[in-house]
Backbone as CSV, one residue per row, in Angstrom:
resi,resn,N_x,N_y,N_z,CA_x,CA_y,CA_z,C_x,C_y,C_z
1,MET,7.946,22.277,6.783,8.872,21.337,7.381,10.271,21.865,7.164
2,SER,11.075,21.774,8.139,12.452,22.234,8.081,13.193,21.534,6.943
3,ASN,13.994,22.266,6.200,14.635,21.669,5.039,15.986,21.037,5.348
4,TYR,16.406,21.004,6.602,17.688,20.374,6.925,17.545,18.874,7.155
5,THR,16.339,18.381,7.292,16.106,16.959,7.512,15.674,16.328,6.201
6,ARG,16.305,15.211,5.845,15.970,14.531,4.591,15.082,13.327,4.886
7,PHE,13.930,13.309,4.250,12.998,12.197,4.374,13.009,11.456,3.043
8,GLU,13.549,10.242,3.033,13.630,9.468,1.802,12.991,8.105,2.009
9,ILE,12.064,7.784,1.098,11.401,6.479,1.145,12.467,5.378,1.057
10,GLY,12.338,4.370,1.905,13.274,3.255,1.910,14.497,3.472,2.788
11,GLN,14.628,4.677,3.352,15.766,4.990,4.226,15.293,5.048,5.687
12,THR,16.240,5.044,6.605,15.913,5.152,8.023,15.164,6.454,8.274
13,PHE,14.093,6.368,9.058,13.327,7.570,9.395,14.248,8.511,10.171
14,PRO,14.396,9.773,9.731,15.437,10.643,10.284,15.138,11.276,11.642
15,LEU,13.932,11.158,12.141,13.598,11.763,13.431,13.546,10.703,14.520
16,ALA,13.867,11.112,15.727,13.784,10.193,16.870,12.322,9.918,17.190
17,ILE,12.007,8.656,17.411,10.661,8.258,17.834,10.815,7.633,19.212
18,HIS,10.238,8.300,20.206,10.416,7.856,21.590,9.504,6.694,21.960
19,GLU,8.352,6.613,21.339,7.402,5.536,21.628,7.541,4.476,20.541
20,GLN,8.048,3.325,20.889,8.230,2.239,19.924,6.969,1.378,19.862
21,GLY,6.838,0.626,18.773,5.698,-0.264,18.618,4.693,0.284,17.629
22,ASP,3.674,-0.526,17.342,2.649,-0.130,16.379,1.749,0.955,16.954
23,GLY,1.348,1.868,16.087,0.416,2.907,16.490,0.797,4.256,15.919
24,GLY,-0.046,5.236,16.200,0.150,6.578,15.683,0.788,7.493,16.709
25,LEU,1.600,8.400,16.221,2.224,9.438,17.044,1.857,10.784,16.453
26,PHE,1.467,11.701,17.304,1.077,13.036,16.886,2.068,14.001,17.509
27,GLN,2.713,14.826,16.685,3.719,15.735,17.206,3.597,17.093,16.539
28,VAL,3.717,18.126,17.349,3.762,19.501,16.863,5.021,20.105,17.457
29,ASP,5.916,20.562,16.582,7.157,21.142,17.086,7.630,22.233,16.133
30,ALA,8.880,22.669,16.286,9.417,23.748,15.459,9.462,23.383,13.982
31,ASN,9.410,22.083,13.656,9.431,21.645,12.264,8.043,21.594,11.639
32,GLY,6.998,21.674,12.435,5.645,21.616,11.900,4.787,20.612,12.638
33,THR,3.707,20.193,11.994,2.737,19.265,12.567,2.886,17.930,11.852
34,MET,3.100,16.868,12.630,3.375,15.555,12.057,2.486,14.473,12.656
35,PHE,2.098,13.542,11.798,1.470,12.299,12.231,2.340,11.179,11.700
36,ILE,2.859,10.355,12.614,3.724,9.241,12.251,2.980,7.963,12.595
37,LEU,2.711,7.153,11.586,2.044,5.869,11.804,3.100,4.784,11.712
38,GLN,3.314,4.069,12.820,4.284,2.981,12.863,3.537,1.659,12.781
39,LEU,3.898,0.838,11.818,3.285,-0.477,11.664,4.375,-1.508,11.395
40,ALA,4.247,-2.683,12.013,5.226,-3.756,11.823,4.949,-4.550,10.551
41,HIS,3.687,-4.639,10.166,3.315,-5.468,9.012,2.524,-4.626,8.024
42,THR,3.126,-4.344,6.887,2.442,-3.603,5.826,2.755,-4.279,4.497
43,ASP,2.054,-3.830,3.467,2.314,-4.317,2.121,2.218,-3.132,1.165
44,VAL,2.404,-3.390,-0.106,2.380,-2.329,-1.115,1.027,-1.621,-1.120
45,ILE,-0.034,-2.357,-0.904,-1.379,-1.751,-0.874,-1.477,-0.740,0.260
46,ALA,-0.957,-1.090,1.442,-0.977,-0.166,2.580,-0.130,1.069,2.291
47,HIS,1.011,0.890,1.655,1.876,2.030,1.326,1.143,2.997,0.397
48,GLU,0.489,2.446,-0.635,-0.246,3.289,-1.575,-1.466,3.929,-0.925
49,ALA,-2.136,3.194,-0.055,-3.290,3.758,0.655,-2.854,4.956,1.493
50,PHE,-1.708,4.853,2.118,-1.200,5.956,2.937,-0.786,7.127,2.041
51,ARG,-0.167,6.830,0.935,0.359,7.862,0.046,-0.721,8.590,-0.742
52,THR,-1.800,7.861,-1.125,-2.790,8.468,-2.021,-4.245,8.270,-1.584
53,GLY,-4.498,7.446,-0.573,-5.863,7.078,-0.228,-6.632,8.122,0.564
54,ALA,-7.929,7.853,0.707,-8.798,8.720,1.503,-8.508,8.516,2.988
55,MET,-8.558,9.599,3.742,-8.302,9.576,5.182,-9.231,10.573,5.849
56,GLU,-9.367,10.411,7.142,-10.078,11.418,7.916,-9.337,11.603,9.232
57,PHE,-9.216,12.853,9.633,-8.556,13.204,10.892,-9.512,14.077,11.698
58,ALA,-9.375,14.028,13.009,-10.196,14.858,13.886,-9.381,15.203,15.124
59,LEU,-9.766,16.282,15.798,-9.120,16.707,17.043,-10.137,16.691,18.166
60,TYR,-9.739,16.083,19.277,-10.605,15.950,20.458,-9.785,16.303,21.690
61,LYS,-10.367,17.134,22.579,-9.666,17.521,23.809,-10.377,16.957,25.026
62,GLU,-9.587,16.431,25.943,-10.130,15.999,27.231,-9.019,15.998,28.277
63,ASN,-9.350,16.472,29.464,-8.431,16.499,30.610,-7.087,17.140,30.274
64,GLY,-7.110,18.206,29.493,-5.893,18.928,29.164,-5.040,18.289,28.089
65,ILE,-5.562,17.274,27.406,-4.795,16.579,26.361,-5.556,16.666,25.040
66,LEU,-4.813,16.943,23.966,-5.380,16.982,22.623,-5.066,15.663,21.935
67,PHE,-6.095,15.011,21.415,-5.949,13.736,20.703,-6.181,13.959,19.220
68,LEU,-5.303,13.394,18.395,-5.527,13.332,16.954,-6.178,11.987,16.678
69,LEU,-7.350,12.010,16.077,-8.056,10.790,15.699,-7.824,10.568,14.212
70,TYR,-7.669,9.314,13.816,-7.377,9.037,12.414,-8.072,7.773,11.941
71,GLN,-8.468,7.828,10.678,-9.053,6.685,9.986,-8.479,6.706,8.574
72,ILE,-7.871,5.577,8.163,-7.179,5.538,6.878,-7.700,4.349,6.075
73,ASP,-8.420,4.644,4.991,-8.937,3.589,4.114,-7.771,2.800,3.537
74,GLY,-7.933,1.488,3.457,-6.908,0.647,2.868,-5.866,0.156,3.861
75,ILE,-5.849,0.740,5.053,-4.927,0.277,6.105,-5.720,-0.306,7.256
76,PHE,-6.744,0.431,7.677,-7.604,-0.043,8.756,-8.962,-0.376,8.171
77,LYS,-9.437,-1.578,8.423,-10.716,-2.009,7.855,-11.883,-1.208,8.427
78,GLU,-11.807,-0.892,9.705,-12.860,-0.085,10.332,-12.316,0.539,11.601
79,GLY,-13.056,1.470,12.126,-12.689,2.067,13.398,-11.724,3.230,13.280
80,TRP,-11.447,3.774,14.426,-10.600,4.950,14.545,-9.411,4.639,15.427
81,GLY,-8.295,5.245,15.108,-7.135,5.238,15.976,-7.002,6.611,16.595
82,ASP,-6.223,6.708,17.654,-5.993,8.017,18.251,-4.558,8.132,18.726
83,ALA,-4.075,9.350,18.729,-2.708,9.644,19.161,-2.734,10.925,19.988
84,PRO,-2.373,10.840,21.274,-2.352,12.048,22.107,-1.130,12.914,21.808
85,LEU,-1.325,14.218,21.841,-0.229,15.168,21.662,0.461,15.361,23.005
86,SER,1.783,15.328,22.999,2.554,15.446,24.226,3.606,16.540,24.059
87,LEU,3.208,17.783,24.253,4.142,18.899,24.077,5.196,18.950,25.173
88,HIS,4.864,18.472,26.373,5.824,18.542,27.477,7.060,17.683,27.232
89,ALA,6.975,16.715,26.329,8.109,15.831,26.047,9.064,16.422,25.007
90,ILE,8.703,17.553,24.421,9.525,18.178,23.387,10.482,19.168,24.057
91,PRO,11.782,19.067,23.780,12.734,20.008,24.378,12.376,21.454,24.032
92,ALA,12.749,22.368,24.900,12.403,23.787,24.737,12.819,24.340,23.380
93,GLU,13.997,23.947,22.899,14.484,24.481,21.625,13.727,23.944,20.418
94,HIS,12.908,22.902,20.602,12.134,22.329,19.505,10.630,22.573,19.652
95,GLN,10.222,23.364,20.638,8.804,23.653,20.831,8.250,24.359,19.595
96,PRO,6.940,24.209,19.342,6.338,24.860,18.168,6.511,26.373,18.220
97,THR,6.617,26.965,17.058,6.751,28.414,16.927,5.561,28.940,16.133
98,GLY,5.389,30.249,16.131,4.337,30.846,15.317,4.477,30.450,13.860
99,LYS,5.720,30.414,13.358,5.966,30.043,11.965,5.569,28.600,11.696
100,SER,5.925,27.682,12.601,5.579,26.269,12.366,4.073,26.048,12.471
101,LEU,3.402,26.823,13.313,1.942,26.702,13.431,1.229,27.318,12.232
102,ASP,1.845,28.320,11.617,1.248,28.974,10.447,1.371,28.153,9.169
103,GLU,2.247,27.155,9.182,2.506,26.374,7.969,1.219,25.768,7.395
104,GLY,0.334,25.264,8.246,-0.951,24.753,7.778,-0.896,23.419,7.057
105,ILE,0.174,22.659,7.269,0.337,21.353,6.614,0.447,20.280,7.688
106,LEU,-0.242,19.166,7.473,-0.079,17.990,8.316,0.827,17.037,7.536
107,HIS,2.035,16.815,8.066,3.006,15.923,7.436,2.734,14.502,7.921
108,LEU,2.521,13.591,6.980,2.172,12.205,7.311,3.322,11.277,6.940
109,TYR,3.672,10.385,7.874,4.768,9.442,7.637,4.335,8.045,8.055
110,LEU,4.540,7.074,7.175,4.312,5.665,7.477,5.687,5.035,7.673
111,VAL,5.909,4.462,8.866,7.228,3.945,9.235,7.103,2.490,9.650
112,ASP,8.027,1.652,9.185,8.107,0.258,9.632,8.619,0.285,11.072
113,SER,7.814,-0.210,12.009,8.175,-0.108,13.426,9.316,-1.042,13.818
114,ASN,9.580,-2.060,13.032,10.696,-2.964,13.333,12.021,-2.430,12.795
115,LEU,12.013,-2.007,11.537,13.247,-1.579,10.877,13.488,-0.069,10.940
116,ARG,12.452,0.692,11.342,12.508,2.150,11.420,12.776,2.785,10.052
117,ILE,12.197,2.160,9.013,12.350,2.622,7.630,11.105,3.417,7.234
118,LEU,11.306,4.532,6.540,10.197,5.322,6.018,9.615,4.611,4.804
119,LEU,8.325,4.253,4.888,7.662,3.497,3.826,6.856,4.377,2.879
120,ALA,6.270,5.448,3.394,5.459,6.357,2.575,5.349,7.688,3.308
121,GLN,5.117,8.737,2.543,4.910,10.051,3.150,3.925,10.846,2.313
122,ARG,3.348,11.841,2.960,2.325,12.647,2.295,2.158,13.937,3.085
123,ASP,1.911,15.023,2.415,1.603,16.297,3.060,0.178,16.675,2.690
124,VAL,-0.626,17.008,3.690,-2.003,17.422,3.416,-2.263,18.776,4.079
125,PRO,-2.919,19.676,3.364,-3.243,20.968,3.963,-4.333,20.809,5.027
126,MET,-4.170,21.526,6.125,-5.188,21.514,7.184,-6.267,22.532,6.840
127,ASN,-7.518,22.178,7.125,-8.575,23.161,6.920,-8.514,24.194,8.050
128,GLU,-9.225,25.291,7.874,-9.149,26.414,8.814,-9.571,26.028,10.236
129,GLY,-10.656,25.264,10.369,-11.129,24.872,11.695,-10.142,23.965,12.410
130,PHE,-9.557,23.039,11.677,-8.576,22.117,12.231,-7.352,22.890,12.709
131,GLN,-6.875,23.785,11.874,-5.699,24.583,12.219,-5.990,25.490,13.420
132,TYR,-7.203,26.044,13.498,-7.565,26.914,14.620,-7.534,26.146,15.942
133,VAL,-8.144,24.962,15.986,-8.183,24.171,17.222,-6.766,23.797,17.639
134,LEU,-5.938,23.395,16.690,-4.556,23.022,16.988,-3.781,24.217,17.543
135,ARG,-3.859,25.352,16.873,-3.143,26.546,17.322,-3.624,26.983,18.704
136,ASP,-4.933,27.002,18.918,-5.489,27.413,20.200,-4.981,26.511,21.328
137,TYR,-4.942,25.212,21.066,-4.454,24.280,22.087,-2.979,24.561,22.399
138,VAL,-2.154,24.655,21.363,-0.712,24.848,21.562,-0.436,26.171,22.273
139,GLU,-1.091,27.246,21.848,-0.795,28.566,22.393,-1.467,28.853,23.729
140,ASN,-2.634,28.269,23.981,-3.396,28.654,25.167,-3.684,27.534,26.156
141,GLU,-3.950,26.343,25.667,-4.424,25.291,26.559,-3.366,24.283,26.977
142,SER,-2.257,24.206,26.246,-1.252,23.190,26.546,-0.571,23.416,27.882
143,VAL,-0.715,24.610,28.454,-0.123,24.859,29.784,-0.753,23.958,30.844
144,ASP,-1.975,23.489,30.595,-2.659,22.595,31.533,-2.388,21.121,31.249
145,GLU,-1.571,20.838,30.231,-1.274,19.458,29.864,-0.466,18.794,30.977
146,PRO,-0.916,17.638,31.457,-0.121,16.931,32.471,1.208,16.472,31.873
147,ALA,2.209,16.266,32.727,3.538,15.869,32.256,3.961,14.546,32.877
148,GLY,4.908,13.876,32.215,5.510,12.649,32.751,4.499,11.559,33.026
149,ASP,4.601,10.973,34.216,3.699,9.884,34.600,2.245,10.343,34.675
150,ALA,2.030,11.595,35.057,0.657,12.121,35.125,0.027,12.124,33.732
151,PHE,0.826,12.428,32.714,0.329,12.403,31.337,-0.128,10.992,30.971
152,LYS,0.732,10.008,31.232,0.403,8.617,30.899,-0.849,8.153,31.641
153,LYS,-0.962,8.502,32.913,-2.132,8.097,33.704,-3.398,8.771,33.186
154,THR,-3.279,10.030,32.804,-4.444,10.748,32.280,-4.894,10.142,30.963
155,VAL,-3.960,9.826,30.082,-4.299,9.198,28.801,-4.985,7.860,29.063
156,GLN,-4.455,7.062,29.967,-5.069,5.767,30.299,-6.492,5.941,30.829
157,LYS,-6.719,6.962,31.645,-8.070,7.229,32.168,-9.028,7.594,31.037
158,VAL,-8.548,8.424,30.119,-9.391,8.815,28.979,-9.725,7.570,28.162
159,TRP,-8.715,6.752,27.855,-8.934,5.545,27.055,-9.875,4.562,27.742
160,SER,-9.854,4.504,29.071,-10.738,3.571,29.780,-12.181,4.072,29.796
161,ARG,-12.348,5.377,29.605,-13.674,5.973,29.697,-14.368,6.154,28.348
162,ILE,-13.578,6.372,27.280,-14.183,6.711,25.998,-13.400,6.052,24.856
163,SER,-14.121,5.535,23.874,-13.471,4.900,22.728,-13.046,5.969,21.717
164,SER,-12.170,5.574,20.822,-11.746,6.492,19.753,-12.933,6.909,18.888
165,ALA,-13.854,5.974,18.637,-15.043,6.289,17.837,-15.908,7.341,18.533
166,ASP,-16.038,7.236,19.855,-16.811,8.240,20.596,-16.078,9.579,20.647
167,MET,-14.744,9.539,20.714,-13.976,10.787,20.646,-14.274,11.481,19.317
168,ARG,-14.299,10.683,18.237,-14.559,11.254,16.917,-15.920,11.924,16.862
169,LYS,-16.929,11.302,17.482,-18.274,11.891,17.489,-18.293,13.238,18.203
170,ARG,-17.388,13.433,19.153,-17.353,14.662,19.962,-16.221,15.596,19.560
171,ALA,-15.582,15.332,18.456,-14.408,16.099,18.023,-14.750,17.567,17.788
172,GLU,-13.772,18.418,18.052,-13.923,19.858,17.848,-13.610,20.275,16.421
173,ALA,-12.820,19.475,15.727,-12.470,19.787,14.340,-12.294,18.483,13.575
174,VAL,-12.704,18.494,12.318,-12.615,17.314,11.459,-12.006,17.741,10.126
175,MET,-11.193,16.856,9.570,-10.555,17.138,8.292,-10.586,15.876,7.437
176,ALA,-11.252,15.959,6.307,-11.296,14.839,5.365,-10.203,15.037,4.322
177,VAL,-9.504,13.951,4.010,-8.474,13.967,2.977,-8.977,13.061,1.862
178,GLU,-9.147,13.650,0.700,-9.715,12.915,-0.431,-8.688,11.990,-1.063
179,LEU,-9.180,10.996,-1.773,-8.349,10.125,-2.584,-7.557,10.995,-3.549
180,ASP,-6.271,10.762,-3.671,-5.397,11.611,-4.485,-4.516,10.740,-5.377
181,ILE,-5.109,10.224,-6.440,-4.358,9.380,-7.367,-3.898,10.254,-8.525
182,PRO,-2.591,10.338,-8.723,-2.080,11.160,-9.822,-2.550,10.607,-11.172
183,LYS,-2.833,11.521,-12.076,-3.277,11.123,-13.413,-2.075,10.660,-14.235
184,ALA,-2.315,9.669,-15.056,-1.272,9.213,-15.984,-1.044,10.294,-17.023
185,PRO,0.160,10.414,-17.576,0.431,11.454,-18.581,-0.575,11.469,-19.731
186,SER,-1.096,10.318,-20.127,-2.052,10.264,-21.236,-3.404,10.851,-20.860
187,GLN,-3.702,10.972,-19.537,-4.983,11.523,-19.084,-4.930,13.014,-18.858
188,MET,-3.744,13.579,-18.871,-3.603,15.022,-18.605,-3.992,15.815,-19.843
189,LYS,-4.582,16.998,-19.590,-4.951,17.885,-20.694,-3.704,18.598,-21.189
190,HIS,-3.669,18.817,-22.470,-2.505,19.483,-23.061,-2.781,20.945,-23.235
């Protein structure tokens, strides 16, 4: 992640978010790979679940669009969410680079959708298969990605035809994120 942007819990989220409202946003750009979850109603349990809880992510491609599927224990009781990647909406100077694709980290941000405040953040390493599918899409397949209104219509068609759970069953890459609770100082080995 680029070091010129400051991400501080409790402060305004420093990046522009074009899609307002609750839901997930998936973005790959010159700063790296990001998943931004915007929620209007959260509590301390949800913040901790996002920061340290078990999660699962998957990548699914259909009609020239790559979808990030997500399931987060402690925030969603069941089911899968999905967020389509929209590279055509990223200005040319912010498009992903070889360096940003090589980083191998999925940056996770939980943002209050009403106040635009950063509530929690986490960085998780991508496994090799997940990173391969993402890189292949960005470098080779994104040229077929529909743009503008065609993108929105294509996403709506996909959503009307297949559920997020079915996308997950057909995903090309899956990444499990284990529970990550830091040990108390008294539990650490000396």
